[in-house]
Amino acid sequence: MKTLVSAAALFTAALFTAGLVALPASAANLVLYTSQPNEDAQATVDGFMAANPDIKVDWVRDGTPKIMAKLQAEIAAGNPVADVLLIADTVTLERLKQDGKLLAYASPEAANYDASLYDKDGHYYSTKLITTGIVYNTAAGMKPASWQDLVKAEAKGLVTMPSPLTSGAALIHAQTLTGVESLGWAYYKALAENGTTAAGGNGAVLKAVASGEKAYGMVVDYMPIREKAKGAPVEFVFPAEGVSAVTEPVGILASSKNVDAAKKFVDYVLSVEGQEGFVKLGYIPARNGIAMPEGFPARETVRVLPLDAATALKNTDADLKTFSDHFGSN
C-alpha cells in the first residue's frame, strides 16, 4: 500500500499505511483509495491536480480486497477516510451501493458512455476496459484463437490462470465465461481435467508464460501487450467468443467530507482528458469516441461479454465454491 503526497507527508503516510495512525481529514482536499498500479495512480492524480490546481489529493494504493478490508474496518470504527474509490470492479462497488455506502451522483460526462458501463442511479462509473484474454509464448506449438483451444489435447498441462480466490479480475472472468452458454462451468471443469493450474494473480501468469514454464495463460490485456513491446516472447489474443472485462469504476463514498472535490474527480476521469490519460497508460478507454492505445486492435473488433454486477454479487459465494470444487482452494 502506498500513499504519494508531498515529501513532508511521507512519514505520516508510512505510519498510516502501517495502521499506526489515521490520515487526518485536513491533510488533503480529496482522499483517493485505488487499486491502480502505483505509477498509473500517480499519473491519474497528477492529471487531475493539473486540471484542478486548487485541489490537493492524497492517495492510498493496494489490491482491491485489501483496500476494501481497510475501508470496511474504517467504516466499522466510524471513521472512513476515503472520499472517492477507483478500484477494480463493479461487483465490489455494487456491494457498497447495496449497503448504502456510496453517494449517487449524476455526472454530466455519463452521456458519452454506454449505459451498461455505469450504475443507472449514478453510484459508480466505469473508467476503462481491462479485458482478460489469452497470452501465449511465441514458441508454443499452437496459436490459440478461442477459449476452447485451451482445453485441447495440445494444451494439456500447459495452461495457467489466476485464481478467482485471490484475484478480483479472475473472479469476474470466471463469472463472465460461465455465463456463456457454450462454456459454462463445464468449461472450467474441462480446464481442470486438462491440467490447467490456477493460483495467484495475473503477474504470476505472465511470468510463467514469458519464461516458457507454461505455454498458455489467461491474463489481463495490458500486461502482455506492454511486455511484448519491451521484447518479451509473448502474444495476446482476444478470443473469438469474446472477453471479460473489469472496468475500474469510480464512486464517491456517502461519508465523503469533500463531496464537491470528489464530484470533480469523477468528472475528470470520465472526461476526454482523463480518458486520454488512461489510453497513454495503455488501457482501453470506457468513453465512446476515444482512440485505442498503441498495440491494441480496433475497438469494434473486441467483443466484450456482458456481466450484470448485481447478479454476479448474488452468486459470488456459490461461484467461488464451484471453482474450488474443480481446482482446490489454492
mmCIF file with all atom_site columns, C-alpha atoms in Angstrom, residues 150-275:
data_model
loop_
_atom_site.group_PDB
_atom_site.id
_atom_site.type_symbol
_atom_site.label_atom_id
_atom_site.label_alt_id
_atom_site.label_comp_id
_atom_site.label_asym_id
_atom_site.label_entity_id
_atom_site.label_seq_id
_atom_site.pdbx_PDB_ins_code
_atom_site.Cartn_x
_atom_site.Cartn_y
_atom_site.Cartn_z
_atom_site.occupancy
_atom_site.B_iso_or_equiv
_atom_site.pdbx_formal_charge
_atom_site.auth_seq_id
_atom_site.auth_comp_id
_atom_site.auth_asym_id
_atom_site.auth_atom_id
_atom_site.pdbx_PDB_model_num
ATOM 1   C CA . LEU A 1 150 ? -7.137  -24.199 -24.037 1.00 0.00 ? 150 LEU A CA 1
ATOM 2   C CA . VAL A 1 151 ? -8.917  -27.495 -23.379 1.00 0.00 ? 151 VAL A CA 1
ATOM 3   C CA . LYS A 1 152 ? -7.479  -29.248 -26.442 1.00 0.00 ? 152 LYS A CA 1
ATOM 4   C CA . ALA A 1 153 ? -5.000  -32.102 -26.078 1.00 0.00 ? 153 ALA A CA 1
ATOM 5   C CA . GLU A 1 154 ? -2.220  -29.850 -27.405 1.00 0.00 ? 154 GLU A CA 1
ATOM 6   C CA . ALA A 1 155 ? -2.624  -27.632 -24.350 1.00 0.00 ? 155 ALA A CA 1
ATOM 7   C CA . LYS A 1 156 ? -2.723  -30.376 -21.726 1.00 0.00 ? 156 LYS A CA 1
ATOM 8   C CA . GLY A 1 157 ? -0.679  -29.346 -18.708 1.00 0.00 ? 157 GLY A CA 1
ATOM 9   C CA . LEU A 1 158 ? 0.482   -26.178 -20.450 1.00 0.00 ? 158 LEU A CA 1
ATOM 10  C CA . VAL A 1 159 ? -2.152  -23.663 -19.286 1.00 0.00 ? 159 VAL A CA 1
ATOM 11  C CA . THR A 1 160 ? -2.148  -21.425 -16.223 1.00 0.00 ? 160 THR A CA 1
ATOM 12  C CA . MET A 1 161 ? -4.522  -18.765 -14.938 1.00 0.00 ? 161 MET A CA 1
ATOM 13  C CA . PRO A 1 162 ? -5.010  -16.530 -11.908 1.00 0.00 ? 162 PRO A CA 1
ATOM 14  C CA . SER A 1 163 ? -7.308  -17.858 -9.200  1.00 0.00 ? 163 SER A CA 1
ATOM 15  C CA . PRO A 1 164 ? -10.673 -16.204 -8.515  1.00 0.00 ? 164 PRO A CA 1
ATOM 16  C CA . LEU A 1 165 ? -9.929  -16.921 -4.856  1.00 0.00 ? 165 LEU A CA 1
ATOM 17  C CA . THR A 1 166 ? -7.154  -14.315 -4.900  1.00 0.00 ? 166 THR A CA 1
ATOM 18  C CA . SER A 1 167 ? -7.804  -12.148 -7.977  1.00 0.00 ? 167 SER A CA 1
ATOM 19  C CA . GLY A 1 168 ? -10.892 -9.991  -8.404  1.00 0.00 ? 168 GLY A CA 1
ATOM 20  C CA . ALA A 1 169 ? -10.347 -9.837  -12.166 1.00 0.00 ? 169 ALA A CA 1
ATOM 21  C CA . ALA A 1 170 ? -10.142 -13.635 -12.296 1.00 0.00 ? 170 ALA A CA 1
ATOM 22  C CA . LEU A 1 171 ? -13.444 -13.924 -10.423 1.00 0.00 ? 171 LEU A CA 1
ATOM 23  C CA . ILE A 1 172 ? -15.131 -11.510 -12.835 1.00 0.00 ? 172 ILE A CA 1
ATOM 24  C CA . HIS A 1 173 ? -13.613 -13.512 -15.692 1.00 0.00 ? 173 HIS A CA 1
ATOM 25  C CA . ALA A 1 174 ? -14.954 -16.813 -14.371 1.00 0.00 ? 174 ALA A CA 1
ATOM 26  C CA . GLN A 1 175 ? -18.401 -15.365 -13.740 1.00 0.00 ? 175 GLN A CA 1
ATOM 27  C CA . THR A 1 176 ? -18.447 -13.906 -17.242 1.00 0.00 ? 176 THR A CA 1
ATOM 28  C CA . LEU A 1 177 ? -17.299 -17.028 -19.091 1.00 0.00 ? 177 LEU A CA 1
ATOM 29  C CA . THR A 1 178 ? -19.586 -19.335 -17.133 1.00 0.00 ? 178 THR A CA 1
ATOM 30  C CA . GLY A 1 179 ? -22.463 -17.126 -18.244 1.00 0.00 ? 179 GLY A CA 1
ATOM 31  C CA . VAL A 1 180 ? -21.729 -18.001 -21.881 1.00 0.00 ? 180 VAL A CA 1
ATOM 32  C CA . GLU A 1 181 ? -23.994 -20.854 -22.970 1.00 0.00 ? 181 GLU A CA 1
ATOM 33  C CA . SER A 1 182 ? -21.286 -22.629 -24.955 1.00 0.00 ? 182 SER A CA 1
ATOM 34  C CA . LEU A 1 183 ? -18.859 -22.526 -21.995 1.00 0.00 ? 183 LEU A CA 1
ATOM 35  C CA . GLY A 1 184 ? -20.412 -22.528 -18.520 1.00 0.00 ? 184 GLY A CA 1
ATOM 36  C CA . TRP A 1 185 ? -18.900 -24.317 -15.538 1.00 0.00 ? 185 TRP A CA 1
ATOM 37  C CA . ALA A 1 186 ? -18.409 -27.326 -17.798 1.00 0.00 ? 186 ALA A CA 1
ATOM 38  C CA . TYR A 1 187 ? -15.611 -25.343 -19.443 1.00 0.00 ? 187 TYR A CA 1
ATOM 39  C CA . TYR A 1 188 ? -13.836 -24.788 -16.126 1.00 0.00 ? 188 TYR A CA 1
ATOM 40  C CA . LYS A 1 189 ? -14.232 -28.471 -15.291 1.00 0.00 ? 189 LYS A CA 1
ATOM 41  C CA . ALA A 1 190 ? -12.627 -29.298 -18.660 1.00 0.00 ? 190 ALA A CA 1
ATOM 42  C CA . LEU A 1 191 ? -9.762  -26.895 -17.925 1.00 0.00 ? 191 LEU A CA 1
ATOM 43  C CA . ALA A 1 192 ? -9.092  -28.617 -14.612 1.00 0.00 ? 192 ALA A CA 1
ATOM 44  C CA . GLU A 1 193 ? -9.211  -32.056 -16.236 1.00 0.00 ? 193 GLU A CA 1
ATOM 45  C CA . ASN A 1 194 ? -6.738  -30.819 -18.874 1.00 0.00 ? 194 ASN A CA 1
ATOM 46  C CA . GLY A 1 195 ? -4.186  -29.961 -16.191 1.00 0.00 ? 195 GLY A CA 1
ATOM 47  C CA . THR A 1 196 ? -4.707  -26.182 -16.019 1.00 0.00 ? 196 THR A CA 1
ATOM 48  C CA . THR A 1 197 ? -3.200  -24.620 -12.905 1.00 0.00 ? 197 THR A CA 1
ATOM 49  C CA . ALA A 1 198 ? -4.935  -21.802 -11.044 1.00 0.00 ? 198 ALA A CA 1
ATOM 50  C CA . ALA A 1 199 ? -3.123  -19.791 -8.397  1.00 0.00 ? 199 ALA A CA 1
ATOM 51  C CA . GLY A 1 200 ? -2.125  -16.239 -7.539  1.00 0.00 ? 200 GLY A CA 1
ATOM 52  C CA . GLY A 1 201 ? -2.666  -13.246 -9.765  1.00 0.00 ? 201 GLY A CA 1
ATOM 53  C CA . ASN A 1 202 ? -2.102  -12.021 -13.309 1.00 0.00 ? 202 ASN A CA 1
ATOM 54  C CA . GLY A 1 203 ? 1.562   -11.140 -12.812 1.00 0.00 ? 203 GLY A CA 1
ATOM 55  C CA . ALA A 1 204 ? 2.486   -14.718 -11.985 1.00 0.00 ? 204 ALA A CA 1
ATOM 56  C CA . VAL A 1 205 ? 0.639   -15.971 -15.070 1.00 0.00 ? 205 VAL A CA 1
ATOM 57  C CA . LEU A 1 206 ? 2.511   -13.611 -17.373 1.00 0.00 ? 206 LEU A CA 1
ATOM 58  C CA . LYS A 1 207 ? 5.842   -14.547 -15.819 1.00 0.00 ? 207 LYS A CA 1
ATOM 59  C CA . ALA A 1 208 ? 5.156   -18.266 -16.264 1.00 0.00 ? 208 ALA A CA 1
ATOM 60  C CA . VAL A 1 209 ? 4.237   -17.852 -19.944 1.00 0.00 ? 209 VAL A CA 1
ATOM 61  C CA . ALA A 1 210 ? 7.009   -15.381 -20.813 1.00 0.00 ? 210 ALA A CA 1
ATOM 62  C CA . SER A 1 211 ? 9.617   -17.670 -19.226 1.00 0.00 ? 211 SER A CA 1
ATOM 63  C CA . GLY A 1 212 ? 8.327   -20.724 -21.084 1.00 0.00 ? 212 GLY A CA 1
ATOM 64  C CA . GLU A 1 213 ? 7.312   -22.523 -17.882 1.00 0.00 ? 213 GLU A CA 1
ATOM 65  C CA . LYS A 1 214 ? 3.792   -22.586 -19.360 1.00 0.00 ? 214 LYS A CA 1
ATOM 66  C CA . ALA A 1 215 ? 2.783   -22.134 -22.987 1.00 0.00 ? 215 ALA A CA 1
ATOM 67  C CA . TYR A 1 216 ? -0.618  -20.506 -22.463 1.00 0.00 ? 216 TYR A CA 1
ATOM 68  C CA . GLY A 1 217 ? -2.385  -18.390 -19.896 1.00 0.00 ? 217 GLY A CA 1
ATOM 69  C CA . MET A 1 218 ? -5.446  -16.321 -19.098 1.00 0.00 ? 218 MET A CA 1
ATOM 70  C CA . VAL A 1 219 ? -4.356  -12.780 -18.290 1.00 0.00 ? 219 VAL A CA 1
ATOM 71  C CA . VAL A 1 220 ? -5.444  -9.138  -18.386 1.00 0.00 ? 220 VAL A CA 1
ATOM 72  C CA . ASP A 1 221 ? -4.675  -7.484  -21.719 1.00 0.00 ? 221 ASP A CA 1
ATOM 73  C CA . TYR A 1 222 ? -2.292  -4.643  -20.910 1.00 0.00 ? 222 TYR A CA 1
ATOM 74  C CA . MET A 1 223 ? 0.340   -6.809  -19.207 1.00 0.00 ? 223 MET A CA 1
ATOM 75  C CA . PRO A 1 224 ? 1.409   -8.968  -22.183 1.00 0.00 ? 224 PRO A CA 1
ATOM 76  C CA . ILE A 1 225 ? 0.869   -6.116  -24.644 1.00 0.00 ? 225 ILE A CA 1
ATOM 77  C CA . ARG A 1 226 ? 3.270   -3.934  -22.640 1.00 0.00 ? 226 ARG A CA 1
ATOM 78  C CA . GLU A 1 227 ? 5.772   -6.769  -22.249 1.00 0.00 ? 227 GLU A CA 1
ATOM 79  C CA . LYS A 1 228 ? 5.651   -7.665  -25.933 1.00 0.00 ? 228 LYS A CA 1
ATOM 80  C CA . ALA A 1 229 ? 6.554   -4.050  -26.722 1.00 0.00 ? 229 ALA A CA 1
ATOM 81  C CA . LYS A 1 230 ? 9.602   -4.485  -24.466 1.00 0.00 ? 230 LYS A CA 1
ATOM 82  C CA . GLY A 1 231 ? 10.658  -7.598  -26.352 1.00 0.00 ? 231 GLY A CA 1
ATOM 83  C CA . ALA A 1 232 ? 9.106   -10.417 -24.325 1.00 0.00 ? 232 ALA A CA 1
ATOM 84  C CA . PRO A 1 233 ? 8.289   -13.570 -26.380 1.00 0.00 ? 233 PRO A CA 1
ATOM 85  C CA . VAL A 1 234 ? 4.528   -13.327 -25.869 1.00 0.00 ? 234 VAL A CA 1
ATOM 86  C CA . GLU A 1 235 ? 1.411   -12.641 -27.902 1.00 0.00 ? 235 GLU A CA 1
ATOM 87  C CA . PHE A 1 236 ? -2.029  -11.660 -26.638 1.00 0.00 ? 236 PHE A CA 1
ATOM 88  C CA . VAL A 1 237 ? -5.280  -12.898 -28.178 1.00 0.00 ? 237 VAL A CA 1
ATOM 89  C CA . PHE A 1 238 ? -8.829  -11.576 -27.860 1.00 0.00 ? 238 PHE A CA 1
ATOM 90  C CA . PRO A 1 239 ? -10.655 -14.937 -28.204 1.00 0.00 ? 239 PRO A CA 1
ATOM 91  C CA . ALA A 1 240 ? -13.414 -15.374 -30.758 1.00 0.00 ? 240 ALA A CA 1
ATOM 92  C CA . GLU A 1 241 ? -16.155 -15.966 -28.159 1.00 0.00 ? 241 GLU A CA 1
ATOM 93  C CA . GLY A 1 242 ? -15.384 -12.612 -26.532 1.00 0.00 ? 242 GLY A CA 1
ATOM 94  C CA . VAL A 1 243 ? -13.588 -11.380 -23.429 1.00 0.00 ? 243 VAL A CA 1
ATOM 95  C CA . SER A 1 244 ? -14.500 -10.487 -19.895 1.00 0.00 ? 244 SER A CA 1
ATOM 96  C CA . ALA A 1 245 ? -13.687 -7.031  -18.570 1.00 0.00 ? 245 ALA A CA 1
ATOM 97  C CA . VAL A 1 246 ? -13.122 -5.336  -15.268 1.00 0.00 ? 246 VAL A CA 1
ATOM 98  C CA . THR A 1 247 ? -13.856 -1.681  -15.690 1.00 0.00 ? 247 THR A CA 1
ATOM 99  C CA . GLU A 1 248 ? -12.141 0.019   -12.726 1.00 0.00 ? 248 GLU A CA 1
ATOM 100 C CA . PRO A 1 249 ? -15.191 2.028   -11.681 1.00 0.00 ? 249 PRO A CA 1
ATOM 101 C CA . VAL A 1 250 ? -15.077 5.261   -9.737  1.00 0.00 ? 250 VAL A CA 1
ATOM 102 C CA . GLY A 1 251 ? -17.513 6.059   -6.946  1.00 0.00 ? 251 GLY A CA 1
ATOM 103 C CA . ILE A 1 252 ? -17.934 8.602   -4.153  1.00 0.00 ? 252 ILE A CA 1
ATOM 104 C CA . LEU A 1 253 ? -18.297 7.469   -0.540  1.00 0.00 ? 253 LEU A CA 1
ATOM 105 C CA . ALA A 1 254 ? -21.520 8.625   1.080   1.00 0.00 ? 254 ALA A CA 1
ATOM 106 C CA . SER A 1 255 ? -19.386 9.611   4.069   1.00 0.00 ? 255 SER A CA 1
ATOM 107 C CA . SER A 1 256 ? -17.132 11.904  1.998   1.00 0.00 ? 256 SER A CA 1
ATOM 108 C CA . LYS A 1 257 ? -16.169 15.162  3.677   1.00 0.00 ? 257 LYS A CA 1
ATOM 109 C CA . ASN A 1 258 ? -15.122 16.649  0.333   1.00 0.00 ? 258 ASN A CA 1
ATOM 110 C CA . VAL A 1 259 ? -18.082 15.949  -1.933  1.00 0.00 ? 259 VAL A CA 1
ATOM 111 C CA . ASP A 1 260 ? -17.532 18.819  -4.371  1.00 0.00 ? 260 ASP A CA 1
ATOM 112 C CA . ALA A 1 261 ? -13.910 17.808  -4.960  1.00 0.00 ? 261 ALA A CA 1
ATOM 113 C CA . ALA A 1 262 ? -14.961 14.167  -5.280  1.00 0.00 ? 262 ALA A CA 1
ATOM 114 C CA . LYS A 1 263 ? -17.501 15.068  -7.973  1.00 0.00 ? 263 LYS A CA 1
ATOM 115 C CA . LYS A 1 264 ? -14.793 16.938  -9.863  1.00 0.00 ? 264 LYS A CA 1
ATOM 116 C CA . PHE A 1 265 ? -12.591 13.852  -9.689  1.00 0.00 ? 265 PHE A CA 1
ATOM 117 C CA . VAL A 1 266 ? -15.367 11.661  -11.105 1.00 0.00 ? 266 VAL A CA 1
ATOM 118 C CA . ASP A 1 267 ? -15.975 14.144  -13.910 1.00 0.00 ? 267 ASP A CA 1
ATOM 119 C CA . TYR A 1 268 ? -12.256 14.320  -14.666 1.00 0.00 ? 268 TYR A CA 1
ATOM 120 C CA . VAL A 1 269 ? -11.633 10.573  -15.018 1.00 0.00 ? 269 VAL A CA 1
ATOM 121 C CA . LEU A 1 270 ? -14.708 10.335  -17.261 1.00 0.00 ? 270 LEU A CA 1
ATOM 122 C CA . SER A 1 271 ? -13.743 13.366  -19.362 1.00 0.00 ? 271 SER A CA 1
ATOM 123 C CA . VAL A 1 272 ? -11.905 13.277  -22.688 1.00 0.00 ? 272 VAL A CA 1
ATOM 124 C CA . GLU A 1 273 ? -8.744  14.473  -20.932 1.00 0.00 ? 273 GLU A CA 1
ATOM 125 C CA . GLY A 1 274 ? -8.976  11.827  -18.234 1.00 0.00 ? 274 GLY A CA 1
ATOM 126 C CA . GLN A 1 275 ? -9.754  9.054   -20.700 1.00 0.00 ? 275 GLN A CA 1
#
